[in-house]
Amino acid sequence: MPESRMGRPQRTARSAVHRRPVLWSLGALAGASGLGVGVDGATALGSDGDDWEAAADERIRNHRTADLEIVVTDVDGNAIDGADVDVELHEHEYGFGTAVDATTLINETEAGDEYRQYIPELFNTAVLENQHKWRFFEEDPDLADDATAWLGERGLDMRGHTCLWGNVDAWAVPPDVVEAMGIEWEDGGATDPDLDPEYVRERSFEHLEEIITRYGDEIDQWDVVNEVFHEPSMIEAIDGDDVDPVEAPVLAEWYRAADELGEELGVAVDVNDYNTLAGPHEYARESYRRQIEFLLEEDVDLDGIGMQCHFSADETLTPEGILDGLDEYADYGAELRVTEFDTEGGPWEGPEEKGEFLYTFLKTVFSHPDTTDFLMWGFWDGEHWRDEAPLFFDDWEPKPAYDAYTDLVFGEWWTDETGETEDGTYQTSGFKGEYEITARYDGTSETTTTTLADGGATVEIELEVDATDADDSTPGLGVSSAVAGLLGLAGYALVRGGDERDEK
């Protein structure tokens, strides 16, 4: 796996440097032992009594962890008793991501230095905020390519946003297409509108094919048509003003074309819209369900259902409400993705309340078995469409939500254990993902990697020692996993001291 890919952050937030390692150890032990300990004393905004978190932790154990068995033998296949085994998660199977501004990422500026540092530290998934949108892409494809390559080289999975989007004011449509839609848009250079449905159709299909095939499997999933019932102008230009956008003929044609390309290239085909979970806004949920059902009836193999999740304070949901909303889409057989989370609208009481909601929302979403991804729509106020990103203020001071996020993703949901084999076997459970496993005995060690997924995993490690000499050899440290983990991390904390530190 790429060395710089998402793992525990290599440095800690300035507001938490003295406690982060110890919290990580407590979170890892709680997750492994099934205790469900919540760090930082985070509370649940709008919780359903005292039981929501215990129920979420149980679902997480059931759906997000699996059994792991490590078998250690000598070169003759004899079991080695008392070998030390280290088990460390290096990357979650689950997608934890953020929107990324391509210009800030690629241009070598002081503002971009911390931006580039934090993205691979905190996330394993990314989506370009603007640069894959039609007009942005056509005007500067090199920037889109460079940003996509930068993220891919650091091991991040990529979400494509978006093949088509009818929002003219958001600069999502090229000016020649805007004019053919019959829309005058002086600020964007569309000054001579002349409705030409066939031109819009032709250009849209050409671009759909170009953007998906250009990146192939570099991009794992695409929003094919963004915000269908909120931004129907491109659909209406082709199929007429009286068309129901969620059941429009051209919508089915776009998705079938994307589905065919996706099957060929191994790319997921998604829908995406807002107010489909937040609120709850029943107008949006009803329209979204009809859109999904229409596409399924049109033989589109829909892979993902995206929910943008821009929350204002008066649109928050209780854990029960979050689960009910997710359940509305779970029966369609597609993966559920939170694609654009933030808390950008008022009237929040302050950053602490936002951090509490992120904690509740993220834990509840992660506990639902049909969700696969949680992406923020930016993480830093200095590059956010409403200057209200979840994790960092403009000066990079961490917000309370930073602690909520890192304590869950890199603490409570992180596996980092040490133990000893009994009769050649060490057994544990861990969060699904990519692991590094090391076995040590009598001065000899071997390290391997494995993927822990549904069904669990068994890893066999052969050490070049003679296990028959076990009684005369000195095995490893022989310290219990819990004590070793806490002592090691406590020492780590002492060594570090206090010096470290657009559009939808």
Coordinates of C-alpha atoms in Angstrom, one line a residue:
M1 CA 0.0 0.0 0.0
P2 CA 1.3 3.6 -0.6
E3 CA 3.4 4.7 2.3
S4 CA 1.6 8.1 2.7
R5 CA -1.9 6.7 2.5
M6 CA -4.4 7.4 5.3
G7 CA -3.3 6.2 8.7
R8 CA -3.1 7.7 12.1
P9 CA -2.1 11.4 11.5
Q10 CA 1.7 11.8 11.7
R11 CA 1.3 14.9 13.8
T12 CA -1.4 16.0 16.2
A13 CA -3.6 19.0 16.4
R14 CA -2.2 21.9 18.4
S15 CA -5.1 21.8 20.8
A16 CA -4.6 18.1 21.6
V17 CA -0.9 17.3 21.5
H18 CA -0.7 16.1 25.1
R19 CA -3.6 13.7 25.0
R20 CA -4.0 12.3 21.5
P21 CA -1.7 9.2 21.8
V22 CA -3.4 8.1 25.0
L23 CA -6.9 8.6 23.6
W24 CA -5.9 6.6 20.5
S25 CA -4.8 3.7 22.7
L26 CA -8.0 3.8 24.8
G27 CA -10.1 4.0 21.6
A28 CA -8.2 1.1 20.1
L29 CA -8.6 -1.1 23.2
A30 CA -12.3 -0.2 23.5
G31 CA -13.0 -1.1 19.9
A32 CA -11.1 -4.4 20.1
S33 CA -12.7 -5.4 23.4
G34 CA -16.2 -4.3 22.4
L35 CA -16.5 -1.8 25.2
G36 CA -17.7 1.0 23.0
V37 CA -15.9 3.7 24.9
G38 CA -16.6 7.2 23.6
V39 CA -13.6 9.5 24.0
D40 CA -13.5 13.1 24.8
G41 CA -16.8 12.8 26.6
A42 CA -18.6 13.6 23.3
T43 CA -22.3 13.9 23.7
A44 CA -25.1 13.3 21.2
L45 CA -27.0 16.2 19.9
G46 CA -30.6 15.3 19.6
S47 CA -30.0 11.8 20.8
D48 CA -32.8 9.2 21.4
G49 CA -32.2 8.7 25.1
D50 CA -29.1 7.0 26.5
D51 CA -29.2 3.9 24.4
W52 CA -28.5 5.2 20.9
E53 CA -24.7 5.0 21.3
A54 CA -24.6 1.5 22.8
A55 CA -26.9 0.3 19.9
A56 CA -24.6 2.0 17.4
D57 CA -21.5 0.4 18.9
E58 CA -23.1 -3.0 18.7
R59 CA -24.0 -2.5 15.0
I60 CA -20.4 -1.3 14.4
R61 CA -19.0 -4.4 16.0
N62 CA -21.3 -6.6 13.9
H63 CA -20.8 -4.9 10.6
R64 CA -17.4 -3.2 10.6
T65 CA -15.2 -5.7 12.4
A66 CA -14.1 -9.2 11.5
D67 CA -12.0 -12.0 13.1
L68 CA -8.3 -12.2 12.4
E69 CA -6.2 -15.2 13.1
I70 CA -2.4 -15.2 12.9
V71 CA -0.6 -18.6 12.7
V72 CA 3.2 -18.5 13.4
T73 CA 5.3 -21.5 12.5
D74 CA 9.0 -22.4 12.0
V75 CA 10.5 -23.5 8.7
D76 CA 9.4 -27.1 9.3
G77 CA 5.8 -26.1 9.9
N78 CA 5.9 -26.5 13.7
A79 CA 3.8 -24.1 15.7
I80 CA 5.7 -21.5 17.7
D81 CA 4.3 -20.9 21.1
G82 CA 5.0 -17.5 22.7
A83 CA 5.8 -15.5 19.6
D84 CA 5.1 -11.8 19.8
V85 CA 2.5 -10.6 17.2
D86 CA 1.8 -6.9 16.3
V87 CA -1.4 -6.2 14.4
E88 CA -1.9 -2.7 13.1
L89 CA -4.6 -1.3 10.8
H90 CA -3.1 0.9 8.1
E91 CA -6.2 1.9 6.3
H92 CA -9.9 1.6 6.8
E93 CA -12.0 -0.3 4.3
Y94 CA -14.7 2.3 4.8
G95 CA -14.3 5.5 2.8
F96 CA -13.5 8.6 4.9
G97 CA -13.1 11.6 2.6
T98 CA -13.2 15.2 1.7
A99 CA -13.8 17.6 -1.2
V100 CA -10.6 19.1 -2.5
D101 CA -10.0 22.4 -4.3
A102 CA -7.7 21.6 -7.2
T103 CA -6.1 25.0 -7.4
T104 CA -5.1 25.1 -3.7
L105 CA -3.9 21.6 -4.0
I106 CA -1.7 22.0 -7.0
N107 CA -0.4 25.6 -6.8
E108 CA 2.7 25.9 -4.6
T109 CA 1.5 28.5 -2.1
E110 CA 1.9 28.8 1.6
A111 CA -1.8 28.4 2.1
G112 CA -1.6 25.0 0.4
D113 CA 1.2 23.6 2.5
E114 CA -0.9 22.5 5.4
Y115 CA -3.7 21.6 3.0
R116 CA -1.5 19.1 1.2
Q117 CA -0.2 17.8 4.5
Y118 CA -3.6 17.1 6.1
I119 CA -5.4 15.5 3.1
P120 CA -3.5 12.2 3.0
E121 CA -3.2 12.2 6.8
L122 CA -6.9 12.4 7.6
F123 CA -8.6 10.9 4.6
N124 CA -8.5 7.9 2.3
T125 CA -11.0 9.2 -0.3
A126 CA -11.3 12.5 -2.1
V127 CA -13.5 14.3 -4.6
L128 CA -12.6 17.4 -6.6
E129 CA -15.0 20.2 -5.6
N130 CA -15.2 21.8 -9.0
Q131 CA -12.6 20.6 -11.5
H132 CA -14.4 17.6 -12.8
K133 CA -17.5 19.6 -13.5
W134 CA -18.1 20.1 -17.2
R135 CA -17.2 23.7 -17.8
F136 CA -14.3 23.7 -15.3
F137 CA -12.9 20.5 -16.9
E138 CA -13.1 21.8 -20.5
E139 CA -11.5 25.1 -19.6
D140 CA -8.5 23.5 -17.8
P141 CA -8.3 19.8 -18.2
D142 CA -4.6 19.8 -17.1
L143 CA -5.5 21.1 -13.7
A144 CA -8.1 18.3 -13.3
D145 CA -5.6 15.8 -14.4
D146 CA -2.9 17.0 -12.1
A147 CA -5.1 17.1 -9.1
T148 CA -6.5 13.6 -9.8
A149 CA -2.9 12.3 -10.2
W150 CA -1.7 13.9 -7.0
L151 CA -4.4 12.3 -5.0
G152 CA -4.1 9.0 -6.7
E153 CA -0.3 8.9 -6.2
R154 CA -0.9 9.2 -2.4
G155 CA -3.3 6.3 -2.5
L156 CA -6.6 8.1 -2.1
D157 CA -9.7 6.6 -3.7
M158 CA -11.4 9.1 -6.0
R159 CA -15.1 10.1 -6.4
G160 CA -16.0 11.9 -9.7
H161 CA -18.2 14.9 -9.3
T162 CA -19.9 15.3 -11.6
C163 CA -20.5 14.2 -15.2
L164 CA -23.5 16.5 -15.8
W165 CA -25.1 19.2 -13.7
G166 CA -27.7 21.7 -15.0
N167 CA -26.8 24.5 -12.7
V168 CA -25.8 27.3 -15.0
D169 CA -25.1 29.9 -12.3
A170 CA -22.6 27.5 -10.7
W171 CA -20.4 27.6 -13.8
A172 CA -21.1 23.9 -14.4
V173 CA -22.2 24.2 -18.0
P174 CA -20.0 25.4 -21.0
P175 CA -21.3 28.6 -22.5
D176 CA -22.1 27.1 -25.9
V177 CA -24.3 24.5 -24.2
V178 CA -25.9 27.2 -22.1
E179 CA -26.9 29.1 -25.3
A180 CA -28.2 25.9 -26.8
M181 CA -30.3 25.5 -23.7
G182 CA -32.0 28.8 -24.6
I183 CA -30.5 30.6 -21.6
E184 CA -28.8 34.0 -21.6
W185 CA -26.0 34.2 -19.1
E186 CA -23.9 37.3 -19.6
D187 CA -21.5 36.7 -16.7
G188 CA -20.6 33.3 -18.2
G189 CA -20.3 34.4 -21.8
A190 CA -23.6 33.0 -23.0
T191 CA -25.0 36.1 -24.8
D192 CA -26.7 34.7 -27.8
P193 CA -29.2 32.0 -26.6
D194 CA -30.9 29.9 -29.2
L195 CA -32.7 26.7 -28.0
D196 CA -31.2 23.7 -29.8
P197 CA -32.2 20.4 -28.0
E198 CA -30.2 18.2 -30.4
Y199 CA -27.0 20.2 -29.8
V200 CA -27.4 19.9 -26.0
R201 CA -28.0 16.2 -26.3
E202 CA -25.0 15.6 -28.6
R203 CA -22.6 17.6 -26.5
S204 CA -23.8 16.0 -23.2
F205 CA -23.3 12.5 -24.5
E206 CA -19.9 13.3 -25.9
H207 CA -18.8 14.8 -22.6
L208 CA -20.2 12.0 -20.6
E209 CA -18.2 9.5 -22.5
E210 CA -15.1 11.7 -22.5
I211 CA -14.9 12.4 -18.8
I212 CA -15.5 8.8 -17.7
T213 CA -13.1 7.1 -20.2
R214 CA -10.4 9.8 -19.6
Y215 CA -9.9 8.7 -16.1
G216 CA -11.1 5.0 -16.3
D217 CA -10.6 3.2 -13.0
E218 CA -8.5 6.1 -11.6
I219 CA -11.9 7.3 -10.4
D220 CA -14.0 4.7 -8.5
Q221 CA -17.4 6.3 -8.7
W222 CA -19.2 9.0 -10.6
D223 CA -22.1 11.2 -9.9
V224 CA -23.6 10.9 -13.4
V225 CA -26.3 13.6 -13.1
N226 CA -26.2 15.8 -10.1
E227 CA -29.3 17.3 -8.5
V228 CA -31.7 16.1 -11.1
F229 CA -34.9 17.5 -9.6
H230 CA -33.3 20.7 -8.2
E231 CA -31.5 21.7 -11.4
P232 CA -33.6 20.3 -14.3
S233 CA -32.8 22.9 -16.9
M234 CA -30.6 20.7 -19.1
I235 CA -33.1 17.9 -19.0
E236 CA -35.9 20.4 -19.9
A237 CA -33.9 21.8 -22.8
I238 CA -33.8 18.3 -24.3
D239 CA -37.1 16.7 -23.3
G240 CA -39.3 19.9 -23.0
D241 CA -40.4 22.2 -20.1
D242 CA -43.3 19.9 -19.2
V243 CA -41.1 16.8 -18.5
D244 CA -40.9 15.3 -15.1
P245 CA -37.1 15.5 -14.6
V246 CA -36.8 12.4 -12.4
E247 CA -38.5 10.3 -15.1
A248 CA -37.2 12.0 -18.2
P249 CA -36.2 9.9 -21.2
V250 CA -32.9 11.5 -21.5
L251 CA -32.1 10.9 -17.9
A252 CA -32.4 7.1 -18.5
E253 CA -30.3 7.4 -21.7
W254 CA -27.5 9.2 -19.8
Y255 CA -27.5 6.6 -17.1
R256 CA -27.6 3.7 -19.4
A257 CA -24.6 5.1 -21.3
A258 CA -22.7 5.7 -18.1
D259 CA -23.7 2.3 -16.8
E260 CA -22.3 0.6 -19.9
L261 CA -19.0 2.6 -19.6
G262 CA -18.9 1.8 -15.8
E263 CA -19.2 -1.9 -16.3
E264 CA -16.5 -1.9 -18.9
L265 CA -14.1 0.2 -16.8
G266 CA -15.0 -1.0 -13.3
V267 CA -16.5 2.3 -12.3
A268 CA -19.5 2.8 -10.0
V269 CA -22.5 4.8 -11.3
D270 CA -24.2 7.0 -8.7
V271 CA -27.0 9.4 -8.1
N272 CA -26.5 12.5 -5.9
D273 CA -28.7 15.2 -4.5
Y274 CA -29.4 17.4 -1.4
N275 CA -32.1 17.4 1.2
T276 CA -32.4 13.7 0.6
L277 CA -31.4 12.9 4.2
A278 CA -31.2 16.3 6.1
G279 CA -34.4 17.9 7.2
P280 CA -36.2 15.6 6.8
H281 CA -37.4 17.1 3.6
E282 CA -40.1 14.8 2.3
Y283 CA -40.4 16.6 -1.1
A284 CA -36.8 15.7 -1.8
R285 CA -37.0 12.1 -0.5
E286 CA -40.1 11.4 -2.5
S287 CA -38.6 12.8 -5.7
Y288 CA -35.3 10.9 -5.0
R289 CA -37.1 7.6 -4.5
R290 CA -39.0 8.1 -7.7
Q291 CA -35.8 8.9 -9.6
I292 CA -34.0 5.8 -8.2
E293 CA -37.0 3.6 -9.0
F294 CA -37.3 5.0 -12.5
L295 CA -33.6 4.3 -13.2
L296 CA -33.9 0.7 -11.9
E297 CA -37.0 0.1 -14.0
E298 CA -34.9 1.4 -17.0
D299 CA -32.4 -1.4 -16.4
V300 CA -29.7 0.9 -14.9
D301 CA -27.4 -1.0 -12.6
L302 CA -27.2 1.7 -10.0
D303 CA -24.2 1.3 -7.7
G304 CA -24.5 4.2 -5.3
I305 CA -27.0 6.5 -3.7
G306 CA -25.4 9.8 -2.7
M307 CA -26.8 12.1 0.0
Q308 CA -25.2 15.5 0.2
C309 CA -26.0 16.2 3.9
H310 CA -25.5 20.0 4.2
F311 CA -26.9 20.5 7.7
S312 CA -28.2 23.7 9.2
A313 CA -29.0 23.7 12.9
D314 CA -32.7 23.3 12.3
E315 CA -32.2 20.3 9.9
T316 CA -30.4 18.0 12.2
L317 CA -31.7 14.5 12.9
T318 CA -31.7 12.2 15.9
P319 CA -29.9 8.9 15.6
E320 CA -33.2 7.2 15.1
G321 CA -34.1 9.8 12.3
I322 CA -30.8 9.2 10.6
L323 CA -31.3 5.5 10.5
D324 CA -34.9 5.8 9.3
G325 CA -33.7 8.1 6.5
L326 CA -30.9 5.7 5.4
D327 CA -33.4 2.8 5.6
E328 CA -35.6 4.6 3.0
Y329 CA -32.9 4.0 0.4
A330 CA -31.3 0.7 1.7
D331 CA -33.8 -1.6 -0.1
Y332 CA -32.7 -0.4 -3.6
G333 CA -29.6 -2.6 -3.5
A334 CA -27.1 0.2 -4.0
E335 CA -24.4 1.4 -1.6
L336 CA -25.3 4.4 0.5
R337 CA -22.8 7.3 0.6
V338 CA -22.7 10.6 2.5
T339 CA -21.1 12.7 -0.2
E340 CA -21.0 16.3 1.0
F341 CA -21.3 16.6 4.8
D342 CA -20.9 19.9 6.5
T343 CA -22.7 22.1 9.1
E344 CA -22.8 25.3 7.1
G345 CA -26.2 26.8 7.9
G346 CA -27.4 28.6 11.0
P347 CA -28.4 29.0 13.7
W348 CA -25.9 26.7 15.5
E349 CA -25.0 27.8 19.0
G350 CA -21.3 27.4 18.3
P351 CA -18.5 25.0 17.2
E352 CA -19.0 22.7 20.2
E353 CA -22.6 22.0 19.1
K354 CA -21.4 21.3 15.5
G355 CA -18.8 18.9 16.9
E356 CA -21.3 17.0 18.9
F357 CA -23.6 16.6 15.9
L358 CA -20.7 15.4 13.7
Y359 CA -19.9 12.8 16.4
T360 CA -23.5 11.6 16.6
F361 CA -24.1 11.7 12.8
L362 CA -20.8 10.0 11.9
K363 CA -21.2 7.2 14.4
T364 CA -24.8 6.5 13.4
V365 CA -23.9 6.5 9.7
F366 CA -20.9 4.3 10.2
S367 CA -23.1 1.8 12.1
H368 CA -25.5 1.4 9.2
P369 CA -24.5 -1.7 7.3
D370 CA -25.4 -0.3 3.8
T371 CA -23.2 2.8 4.0
T372 CA -19.7 2.7 2.5
D373 CA -18.5 6.3 2.5
F374 CA -18.6 9.5 4.5
L375 CA -17.2 12.6 2.7
M376 CA -17.0 16.1 4.0
W377 CA -17.5 19.0 1.6
G378 CA -14.2 20.5 2.5
F379 CA -12.5 20.4 5.9
W380 CA -10.9 23.8 6.3
D381 CA -12.6 27.2 6.5
G382 CA -9.9 28.6 4.2
E383 CA -11.3 26.5 1.3
H384 CA -15.0 25.9 1.8
W385 CA -18.0 27.1 -0.2
R386 CA -19.6 28.7 2.9
D387 CA -16.4 29.3 5.0
E388 CA -17.8 26.9 7.5
A389 CA -15.9 23.6 7.1
P390 CA -16.1 21.0 9.8
L391 CA -12.5 20.5 11.0
F392 CA -10.4 23.6 10.9
F393 CA -10.7 27.4 11.3
D394 CA -9.1 29.6 8.7
D395 CA -5.9 29.8 10.7
W396 CA -5.8 26.0 10.9
E397 CA -6.8 25.9 14.6
P398 CA -8.7 22.6 15.0
K399 CA -12.4 22.8 15.8
P400 CA -14.2 20.6 18.3
A401 CA -15.4 18.5 15.3
Y402 CA -11.7 17.7 14.6
D403 CA -11.5 15.8 17.9
A404 CA -14.8 14.1 17.2
Y405 CA -13.7 12.9 13.8
T406 CA -10.1 11.8 14.7
D407 CA -11.2 10.2 18.0
L408 CA -13.6 8.0 16.1
V409 CA -11.7 7.2 12.9
F410 CA -8.2 6.9 14.4
G411 CA -9.1 6.0 18.0
E412 CA -12.2 4.2 18.7
W413 CA -12.4 2.6 15.2
W414 CA -8.6 1.8 15.0
T415 CA -7.0 -1.6 15.6
D416 CA -3.5 -1.6 17.0
E417 CA -2.7 -4.7 19.2
T418 CA 0.2 -6.7 20.5
G419 CA -0.1 -10.2 21.8
E420 CA 1.5 -13.7 22.0
T421 CA 0.7 -16.9 20.2
E422 CA -0.7 -19.9 22.1
D423 CA 0.0 -23.2 20.3
G424 CA 1.2 -21.1 17.4
T425 CA -2.0 -19.0 17.0
Y426 CA -2.9 -15.4 18.0
Q427 CA -6.6 -14.5 17.5
T428 CA -8.2 -11.1 17.7
S429 CA -10.8 -9.0 15.9
G430 CA -10.3 -5.7 14.1
F431 CA -11.9 -3.1 11.9
K432 CA -12.0 -4.1 8.3
G433 CA -9.2 -2.7 6.1
E434 CA -5.5 -3.1 5.3
Y435 CA -3.2 -4.4 7.9
E436 CA 0.5 -4.8 8.7
I437 CA 1.3 -7.8 10.8
T438 CA 4.6 -8.6 12.4
A439 CA 5.6 -11.8 14.2
R440 CA 8.8 -12.0 16.4
Y441 CA 10.5 -14.9 18.1
D442 CA 14.0 -15.5 19.3
G443 CA 15.5 -12.5 17.6
T444 CA 13.8 -13.2 14.3
S445 CA 10.9 -11.3 12.8
E446 CA 8.8 -11.2 9.7
T447 CA 6.2 -8.7 8.5
T448 CA 3.4 -9.2 6.1
T449 CA 0.3 -7.3 5.0
T450 CA -3.3 -8.5 4.6
T451 CA -6.8 -7.4 4.0
L452 CA -9.4 -7.9 6.6
A453 CA -12.9 -8.1 5.1
D454 CA -16.2 -9.9 5.5
G455 CA -15.6 -13.5 6.7
G456 CA -12.4 -12.6 8.5
A457 CA -8.8 -13.7 7.6
T458 CA -6.2 -16.1 8.5
V459 CA -2.5 -15.1 8.1
E460 CA 0.3 -17.6 8.2
I461 CA 3.8 -16.3 9.0
E462 CA 6.9 -18.5 8.9
L463 CA 9.9 -17.6 11.0
E464 CA 13.4 -19.0 10.3
V465 CA 13.8 -20.5 13.7
D466 CA 13.6 -24.0 15.2
A467 CA 10.5 -24.1 17.3
T468 CA 11.7 -27.4 18.9
D469 CA 14.2 -25.3 20.8
A470 CA 11.4 -23.2 22.4
D471 CA 12.2 -24.2 25.9
D472 CA 15.8 -23.0 25.5
S473 CA 15.0 -19.8 23.6
T474 CA 13.9 -16.5 24.9
P475 CA 10.7 -15.5 23.3
G476 CA 9.7 -11.9 22.7
L477 CA 8.6 -9.4 25.4
G478 CA 6.0 -11.6 26.8
V479 CA 3.9 -8.7 27.9
S480 CA 0.1 -8.6 27.6
S481 CA -1.2 -6.6 24.6
A482 CA -3.1 -4.1 26.7
V483 CA -0.1 -3.2 29.0
A484 CA 2.3 -3.1 26.0
G485 CA 0.0 -0.8 24.0
L486 CA -0.6 1.6 26.9
L487 CA 3.1 1.7 28.0
G488 CA 4.3 2.2 24.4
L489 CA 1.9 5.0 23.7
A490 CA 2.5 6.6 27.1
G491 CA 6.2 6.7 26.3
Y492 CA 5.5 8.0 22.9
A493 CA 3.6 10.9 24.4
L494 CA 6.4 11.7 26.8
V495 CA 9.0 11.7 24.0
R496 CA 6.9 14.0 21.8
G497 CA 6.4 16.5 24.6
G498 CA 4.5 19.6 23.6
D499 CA 6.4 20.8 20.6
E500 CA 4.5 19.2 17.8
R501 CA 1.9 20.3 16.8
D502 CA -17.3 26.5 -3.7
E503 CA -19.9 25.3 -5.0
K504 CA -21.9 22.1 -4.2

